[in-house]
Structures are given as C-alpha cells and as structure tokens.
Amino acid sequence: MVIRLFPRPASFELGFFRPGNSTNLYVGIWYKNVTLRTPIWVANREFPVRNTSSAALKFIQTGNLVLQDENGTIWSSNVTRAAQNPVAQLLDSGNLVIREANDYRPGNYLWQSFDHPTNTFLQGMDFGWNFVTGIERYVSSWKSNDDPARGDFTFRLDITGYPQVVIKRGDSLLHRLGPWNGMRFSGTPSVRQNPTFTAGLYMNSSVIYYREDALDRSVVSRFSLSPSGAGQRLTWVERAKNGLFTITYLQTYVMIMDYVVHMEVAVLELLQLVAVWTDLCLKTNKLGLDPTGRVGAYEGLP
C-alpha cells in the first residue's frame, strides 16, 4: 500500500510492504518507476507489524511520524525539537524529512531518514560522521531477504587514520577500499570515468563524510550491502516489462583490495627476508670469502 504525500515525489514512494516471503508488514521507501519493488529504507526494521489489519502510519501535531496498531506505538521518528507548523515530505532524493512548513534548509530539518540508513547508500546522502549531533551515517545489512532487521555486516567510513570505507562483520574488518587520496578511495575506479555522478570527501571540525551527487537523474543507481556482506553498486536496466539491477565495479574492487592487502603482507615479509639476508651478507663480508667464492667461516658472527 502506498502512502500519498504532497507534493508527490517523482522517483520514490512511501508505503507498507512485505519483504520476500515474510508475512510481517513494514513501512519503507522504494523506487517509484522501477518495476521490481526495491526498498531502499525501512522505518520499523527492528519492529515488524504482525497485526496487519490495524496498522496505520500517522503524522501527529508534535511533528512525529508514528506507526501504530491496536496495541499502541510500534515505531516513531522521535523528533525531540519543538515544532510550530511541521510537515512531512518525501524528497526526490529518497530522503523522508520532517521540517517546518516554510523552512526548506536541510540544516534545519527536524528529522530525516538519511540520518538513519538501512542497507542502502543513495546519492545525496552524507555518509560518515556529524560530531555535533553525534550521528554516524552508515549502511547495515538485512538479516535475510525476508527480514530487514539489522544483520551482521556494516559498510562505514573509518576515520581512525586516513579516511577509508570498510566492510565489517561485527568488529572484524573484512574488506577495505583504500584511503581517500584527494579524488577517490584508492581501491576504487576514478569517478571521473563515470559521467552519471560526482563524489567527494568533506571534512571540518564538525563533520567528515563522503557524498555522491547525481549528474544524470535518469540513471537509477544505488549502493547496497547484501545479507551475506557483499557490497554492490547496482544500476537499474529496464528490459521490456521487467528489469534488473546490474552489478557494477564495487564488488570486484573489494575482491581486488583483499588481494592488495594480502600482497602488502607478502611484500612486508619479503622485505623482512631481504633485511635478514642483507645483514647476513654484511656479516660474512667482514669474515671474507675463500678462493672458490664460498664463505670462509660462520663462526663468531657478532
């Protein structure tokens, strides 16, 4: 069921849906013009609606979106700032926002779904940290294709050293895409080769985040983290009455960066071996070689 919002967004819809073979009901956002319903955000991912006959999503005077059934509140946007004349709006970026009626400035939003991503990163989303609000925007996998609850894997911006994007399982690092080099993450292809969007890393004392902005809005593209932890950039291709999301570079480059990490370890081990060999050569040189070129003696090496 689609929930009508005004003005109606051209690219996305908000409504109730059942993922996969699940009988549970969720409130989500999906592409409007993509024939295969593809949720890009789920409000109540941890709190499914099981009594579906009485479920309703309401926008109340305090400026909160509230999902309720006959037993009470299941999920809420939890807006804490006082609102005078609040409105809820689904933007063409896929961002569901609550704002004052006459204030369109993103910095003044009372609440936005882009602050609470699920398994999808969209263009226009600030992916990273806001040190003022304490919010970290990162992607987390679904448990399964039937269950959008938080799974085992996360895709996030690691800022412990040079900023880089990593995939983790719990606290364990699985993949990394290399540090930001001023133009891109070093393990990914240059966005200059991609005419559909621009990308940049932005940082100051208040924020550090990665962001992509669409140049060609006719291209439907997203990044998704699968329940098995695979990071994929997906682009929609319409074919007759059906379509498909094609997997582009990212999964391949994650595999390449895995290989690079192993190569880095191998190179370090090789350098250590060279250092040992060099040290040995220096020591044997001090002792001298016999006329046949063999080491004359090894005894008494310091």
Short mmCIF file of C-alpha atoms in Angstrom, two decimals:
data_model
loop_
_atom_site.label_atom_id
_atom_site.label_comp_id
_atom_site.label_asym_id
_atom_site.label_seq_id
_atom_site.Cartn_x
_atom_site.Cartn_y
_atom_site.Cartn_z
CA MET A 1 0.00 0.00 0.00
CA VAL A 2 1.36 3.43 -0.99
CA ILE A 3 1.03 6.38 1.40
CA ARG A 4 0.22 9.57 -0.51
CA LEU A 5 2.40 12.60 0.19
CA PHE A 6 2.07 16.09 -1.26
CA PRO A 7 3.80 17.25 -3.28
CA ARG A 8 4.21 13.77 -4.73
CA PRO A 9 7.84 12.82 -5.39
CA ALA A 10 8.68 11.74 -8.92
CA SER A 11 11.18 8.99 -8.09
CA PHE A 12 10.17 7.30 -4.82
CA GLU A 13 7.15 6.05 -2.90
CA LEU A 14 6.48 5.54 0.81
CA GLY A 15 4.22 2.72 1.92
CA PHE A 16 3.67 -0.66 3.55
CA PHE A 17 5.36 -3.74 2.12
CA ARG A 18 6.20 -7.37 2.91
CA PRO A 19 9.79 -8.37 2.09
CA GLY A 20 10.39 -11.67 0.31
CA ASN A 21 8.21 -14.43 1.74
CA SER A 22 7.59 -12.69 5.05
CA THR A 23 4.07 -12.21 6.40
CA ASN A 24 5.23 -9.25 8.51
CA LEU A 25 4.46 -5.69 7.43
CA TYR A 26 6.98 -2.84 7.24
CA VAL A 27 6.95 0.84 6.34
CA GLY A 28 9.51 1.54 3.66
CA ILE A 29 10.62 3.67 0.74
CA TRP A 30 11.14 2.21 -2.73
CA TYR A 31 11.69 3.34 -6.30
CA LYS A 32 8.50 4.54 -7.95
CA ASN A 33 9.37 3.78 -11.57
CA VAL A 34 11.23 0.50 -11.09
CA THR A 35 9.01 -2.48 -11.82
CA LEU A 36 10.76 -4.71 -9.29
CA ARG A 37 9.88 -3.23 -5.88
CA THR A 38 13.20 -2.44 -4.24
CA PRO A 39 13.09 -0.97 -0.70
CA ILE A 40 15.92 1.48 -0.06
CA TRP A 41 14.88 2.34 3.54
CA VAL A 42 12.81 0.63 6.24
CA ALA A 43 11.36 2.58 9.16
CA ASN A 44 10.48 -0.24 11.54
CA ARG A 45 13.17 -2.73 10.53
CA GLU A 46 13.52 -3.98 14.12
CA PHE A 47 9.79 -3.84 14.91
CA PRO A 48 7.67 -5.68 12.33
CA VAL A 49 3.91 -5.26 12.22
CA ARG A 50 2.31 -8.64 12.87
CA ASN A 51 -1.28 -7.49 13.37
CA THR A 52 -1.57 -6.07 9.89
CA SER A 53 -5.30 -5.32 9.91
CA SER A 54 -4.98 -2.41 12.37
CA ALA A 55 -1.62 -0.89 11.34
CA ALA A 56 -1.51 2.81 10.45
CA LEU A 57 1.22 5.39 9.87
CA LYS A 58 0.24 8.79 11.29
CA PHE A 59 1.74 12.25 11.31
CA ILE A 60 0.87 13.88 14.62
CA GLN A 61 0.88 17.50 15.78
CA THR A 62 4.17 17.21 17.65
CA GLY A 63 5.89 16.67 14.31
CA ASN A 64 6.37 12.92 14.62
CA LEU A 65 5.68 10.10 12.24
CA VAL A 66 4.18 7.27 14.29
CA LEU A 67 3.44 3.68 13.30
CA GLN A 68 0.68 2.22 15.44
CA ASP A 69 -1.58 -0.78 15.74
CA GLU A 70 -4.35 -1.61 18.21
CA ASN A 71 -1.75 -2.33 20.90
CA GLY A 72 -0.01 1.03 20.70
CA THR A 73 3.07 2.59 19.09
CA ILE A 74 5.39 0.28 17.16
CA TRP A 75 7.80 2.86 15.76
CA SER A 76 8.26 6.63 15.90
CA SER A 77 10.59 9.15 14.29
CA ASN A 78 11.24 10.51 17.81
CA VAL A 79 11.54 14.19 16.91
CA THR A 80 12.67 15.95 20.07
CA ARG A 81 12.78 19.57 18.85
CA ALA A 82 9.65 21.65 19.27
CA ALA A 83 7.82 22.27 16.00
CA GLN A 84 5.45 25.13 15.21
CA ASN A 85 4.00 24.02 11.88
CA PRO A 86 5.64 20.72 10.92
CA VAL A 87 5.22 18.88 7.62
CA ALA A 88 6.48 15.52 6.37
CA GLN A 89 7.85 15.32 2.84
CA LEU A 90 9.44 12.59 0.74
CA LEU A 91 12.05 14.25 -1.46
CA ASP A 92 13.04 13.14 -4.95
CA SER A 93 16.38 12.07 -3.47
CA GLY A 94 14.59 9.36 -1.47
CA ASN A 95 15.05 11.29 1.79
CA LEU A 96 11.97 11.41 4.03
CA VAL A 97 12.13 14.64 6.02
CA ILE A 98 10.18 16.39 8.75
CA ARG A 99 10.59 20.17 8.66
CA GLU A 100 8.86 23.42 9.41
CA ALA A 101 6.38 24.26 6.64
CA ASN A 102 8.25 27.32 5.39
CA ASP A 103 11.82 26.19 6.06
CA TYR A 104 13.42 24.15 3.28
CA ARG A 105 17.00 24.35 4.54
CA PRO A 106 18.50 20.85 5.05
CA GLY A 107 20.44 22.02 8.08
CA ASN A 108 17.15 22.85 9.83
CA TYR A 109 15.33 19.57 9.22
CA LEU A 110 13.71 18.32 12.40
CA TRP A 111 14.33 14.73 11.30
CA GLN A 112 15.38 12.89 8.13
CA SER A 113 15.61 9.27 7.07
CA PHE A 114 19.07 9.91 5.56
CA ASP A 115 20.34 10.10 9.17
CA HIS A 116 19.19 6.50 9.66
CA PRO A 117 20.18 4.44 6.60
CA THR A 118 19.38 0.75 6.42
CA ASN A 119 21.07 -1.40 3.76
CA THR A 120 21.32 1.24 1.02
CA PHE A 121 23.50 4.27 0.33
CA LEU A 122 21.95 6.78 -2.07
CA GLN A 123 23.35 9.74 -3.93
CA GLY A 124 22.72 12.92 -1.94
CA MET A 125 23.33 11.16 1.38
CA ASP A 126 26.13 12.32 3.70
CA PHE A 127 27.93 9.06 4.51
CA GLY A 128 30.02 9.46 7.67
CA TRP A 129 30.11 11.44 10.90
CA ASN A 130 28.49 14.54 12.37
CA PHE A 131 30.42 15.33 15.53
CA VAL A 132 27.92 17.98 16.66
CA THR A 133 24.89 15.68 16.68
CA GLY A 134 26.87 12.51 17.36
CA ILE A 135 25.24 10.78 14.38
CA GLU A 136 27.20 8.29 12.30
CA ARG A 137 25.55 7.52 8.97
CA TYR A 138 26.47 4.04 7.80
CA VAL A 139 24.88 1.10 5.99
CA SER A 140 23.99 -2.18 7.70
CA SER A 141 22.85 -5.38 6.03
CA TRP A 142 19.48 -7.06 6.39
CA LYS A 143 19.40 -10.35 8.32
CA SER A 144 17.97 -12.05 5.23
CA ASN A 145 15.96 -11.21 2.14
CA ASP A 146 12.83 -11.86 4.24
CA ASP A 147 13.94 -9.91 7.32
CA PRO A 148 15.16 -6.28 7.14
CA ALA A 149 16.32 -6.28 10.79
CA ARG A 150 19.96 -5.32 11.30
CA GLY A 151 22.25 -8.12 10.10
CA ASP A 152 25.88 -8.99 10.79
CA PHE A 153 27.60 -6.65 8.31
CA THR A 154 28.23 -2.90 8.16
CA PHE A 155 29.63 -0.59 5.50
CA ARG A 156 31.04 2.56 7.07
CA LEU A 157 33.58 5.37 6.90
CA ASP A 158 36.58 4.53 9.09
CA ILE A 159 38.26 7.70 10.37
CA THR A 160 40.79 6.17 12.76
CA GLY A 161 43.57 7.00 10.25
CA TYR A 162 43.30 8.32 6.74
CA PRO A 163 39.54 8.16 5.93
CA GLN A 164 38.61 4.95 4.14
CA VAL A 165 35.48 2.88 3.55
CA VAL A 166 35.41 -0.55 5.17
CA ILE A 167 33.10 -3.56 5.43
CA LYS A 168 32.98 -5.20 8.85
CA ARG A 169 31.35 -8.20 10.42
CA GLY A 170 30.81 -7.06 13.97
CA ASP A 171 34.18 -5.60 14.97
CA SER A 172 36.13 -7.72 12.48
CA LEU A 173 37.45 -5.99 9.36
CA LEU A 174 36.58 -7.92 6.20
CA HIS A 175 37.29 -5.53 3.32
CA ARG A 176 38.60 -2.04 2.77
CA LEU A 177 38.52 0.19 -0.29
CA GLY A 178 41.72 2.05 0.50
CA PRO A 179 42.24 5.54 1.96
CA TRP A 180 40.94 8.72 0.35
CA ASN A 181 43.63 10.15 -1.94
CA GLY A 182 42.03 13.52 -2.65
CA MET A 183 39.97 12.30 -5.61
CA ARG A 184 38.64 8.86 -4.68
CA PHE A 185 39.18 5.91 -2.39
CA SER A 186 42.39 4.38 -3.72
CA GLY A 187 40.89 0.93 -4.26
CA THR A 188 38.03 2.14 -6.48
CA PRO A 189 37.98 3.43 -10.06
CA SER A 190 38.03 7.16 -10.59
CA VAL A 191 34.58 8.79 -10.63
CA ARG A 192 35.90 10.96 -13.45
CA GLN A 193 35.34 7.88 -15.59
CA ASN A 194 31.67 7.83 -14.51
CA PRO A 195 29.60 10.61 -16.13
CA THR A 196 26.50 9.95 -14.00
CA PHE A 197 27.65 11.35 -10.63
CA THR A 198 30.33 13.32 -8.80
CA ALA A 199 31.90 12.32 -5.48
CA GLY A 200 33.86 13.99 -2.73
CA LEU A 201 35.05 13.71 0.87
CA TYR A 202 34.16 16.69 3.05
CA MET A 203 35.60 17.45 6.46
CA ASN A 204 35.91 20.19 9.04
CA SER A 205 35.80 20.37 12.84
CA SER A 206 32.09 19.41 12.84
CA VAL A 207 31.73 16.74 10.14
CA ILE A 208 33.53 14.25 7.98
CA TYR A 209 31.56 12.48 5.29
CA TYR A 210 31.64 11.03 1.79
CA ARG A 211 28.96 12.16 -0.65
CA GLU A 212 27.88 11.45 -4.21
CA ASP A 213 25.67 13.77 -6.25
CA ALA A 214 23.80 12.75 -9.39
CA LEU A 215 24.63 14.37 -12.73
CA ASP A 216 22.20 12.24 -14.70
CA ARG A 217 18.99 11.64 -12.73
CA SER A 218 17.66 9.29 -15.39
CA VAL A 219 20.18 6.70 -14.15
CA VAL A 220 18.83 4.73 -11.17
CA SER A 221 21.88 3.70 -9.17
CA ARG A 222 22.44 2.70 -5.55
CA PHE A 223 24.93 1.00 -3.28
CA SER A 224 23.61 -1.98 -1.34
CA LEU A 225 25.06 -4.26 1.33
CA SER A 226 23.67 -7.79 0.97
CA PRO A 227 22.77 -10.11 3.89
CA SER A 228 25.97 -12.05 3.13
CA GLY A 229 28.13 -8.90 3.40
CA ALA A 230 28.70 -8.27 -0.30
CA GLY A 231 28.99 -4.59 -1.20
CA GLN A 232 27.48 -3.87 -4.60
CA ARG A 233 26.85 -0.80 -6.71
CA LEU A 234 23.67 -1.55 -8.62
CA THR A 235 22.23 0.19 -11.69
CA TRP A 236 18.71 -0.41 -12.98
CA VAL A 237 18.29 -1.60 -16.57
CA GLU A 238 14.74 -1.68 -17.92
CA ARG A 239 14.04 -4.54 -20.33
CA ALA A 240 10.54 -4.91 -21.79
CA LYS A 241 8.12 -5.39 -18.87
CA ASN A 242 10.79 -6.47 -16.43
CA GLY A 243 14.11 -5.11 -15.37
CA LEU A 244 17.16 -5.96 -13.36
CA PHE A 245 19.81 -4.29 -11.28
CA THR A 246 23.22 -4.89 -12.81
CA ILE A 247 26.23 -5.17 -10.53
CA THR A 248 29.00 -2.77 -11.47
CA TYR A 249 32.53 -2.25 -10.22
CA LEU A 250 32.39 -2.26 -6.43
CA GLN A 251 32.23 -5.95 -5.61
CA THR A 252 35.12 -6.62 -7.99
CA TYR A 253 37.23 -3.90 -6.42
CA VAL A 254 36.52 -5.19 -2.93
CA MET A 255 38.00 -8.51 -4.07
CA ILE A 256 40.97 -6.68 -5.60
CA MET A 257 41.59 -4.76 -2.37
CA ASP A 258 41.51 -8.05 -0.47
CA TYR A 259 44.24 -9.23 -2.82
CA VAL A 260 46.16 -5.99 -2.31
CA VAL A 261 46.04 -6.44 1.47
CA HIS A 262 47.46 -9.95 1.12
CA MET A 263 50.11 -8.61 -1.27
CA GLU A 264 51.05 -5.91 1.24
CA VAL A 265 51.60 -8.60 3.86
CA ALA A 266 53.67 -10.65 1.41
CA VAL A 267 55.80 -7.62 0.48
CA LEU A 268 56.45 -6.85 4.15
CA GLU A 269 57.50 -10.44 4.73
CA LEU A 270 59.77 -10.26 1.66
CA LEU A 271 61.34 -7.03 2.91
CA GLN A 272 61.98 -8.63 6.27
CA LEU A 273 63.66 -11.56 4.49
CA VAL A 274 65.78 -9.15 2.42
CA ALA A 275 66.79 -7.34 5.61
CA VAL A 276 67.89 -10.61 7.20
CA TRP A 277 69.77 -11.62 4.04
CA THR A 278 71.45 -8.20 3.79
CA ASP A 279 72.51 -8.43 7.43
CA LEU A 280 73.94 -11.89 6.81
CA CYS A 281 75.84 -10.69 3.73
CA LEU A 282 77.35 -7.79 5.66
CA LYS A 283 78.50 -10.11 8.40
CA THR A 284 80.01 -12.70 6.05
CA ASN A 285 81.74 -9.92 4.14
CA LYS A 286 83.55 -8.98 7.30
CA LEU A 287 84.86 -12.54 7.56
CA GLY A 288 85.94 -12.73 3.90
CA LEU A 289 85.43 -15.44 1.27
CA ASP A 290 87.71 -18.33 0.38
CA PRO A 291 89.31 -18.51 -3.11
CA THR A 292 86.39 -20.54 -4.52
CA GLY A 293 83.95 -17.83 -3.56
CA ARG A 294 82.48 -19.76 -0.65
CA VAL A 295 82.06 -18.24 2.77
CA GLY A 296 85.22 -18.99 4.64
CA ALA A 297 83.63 -19.35 8.09
CA TYR A 298 80.46 -18.54 10.01
CA GLU A 299 81.80 -18.98 13.48
CA GLY A 300 81.98 -16.00 15.73
CA LEU A 301 79.46 -13.82 13.96
CA PRO A 302 78.58 -10.91 16.27
#
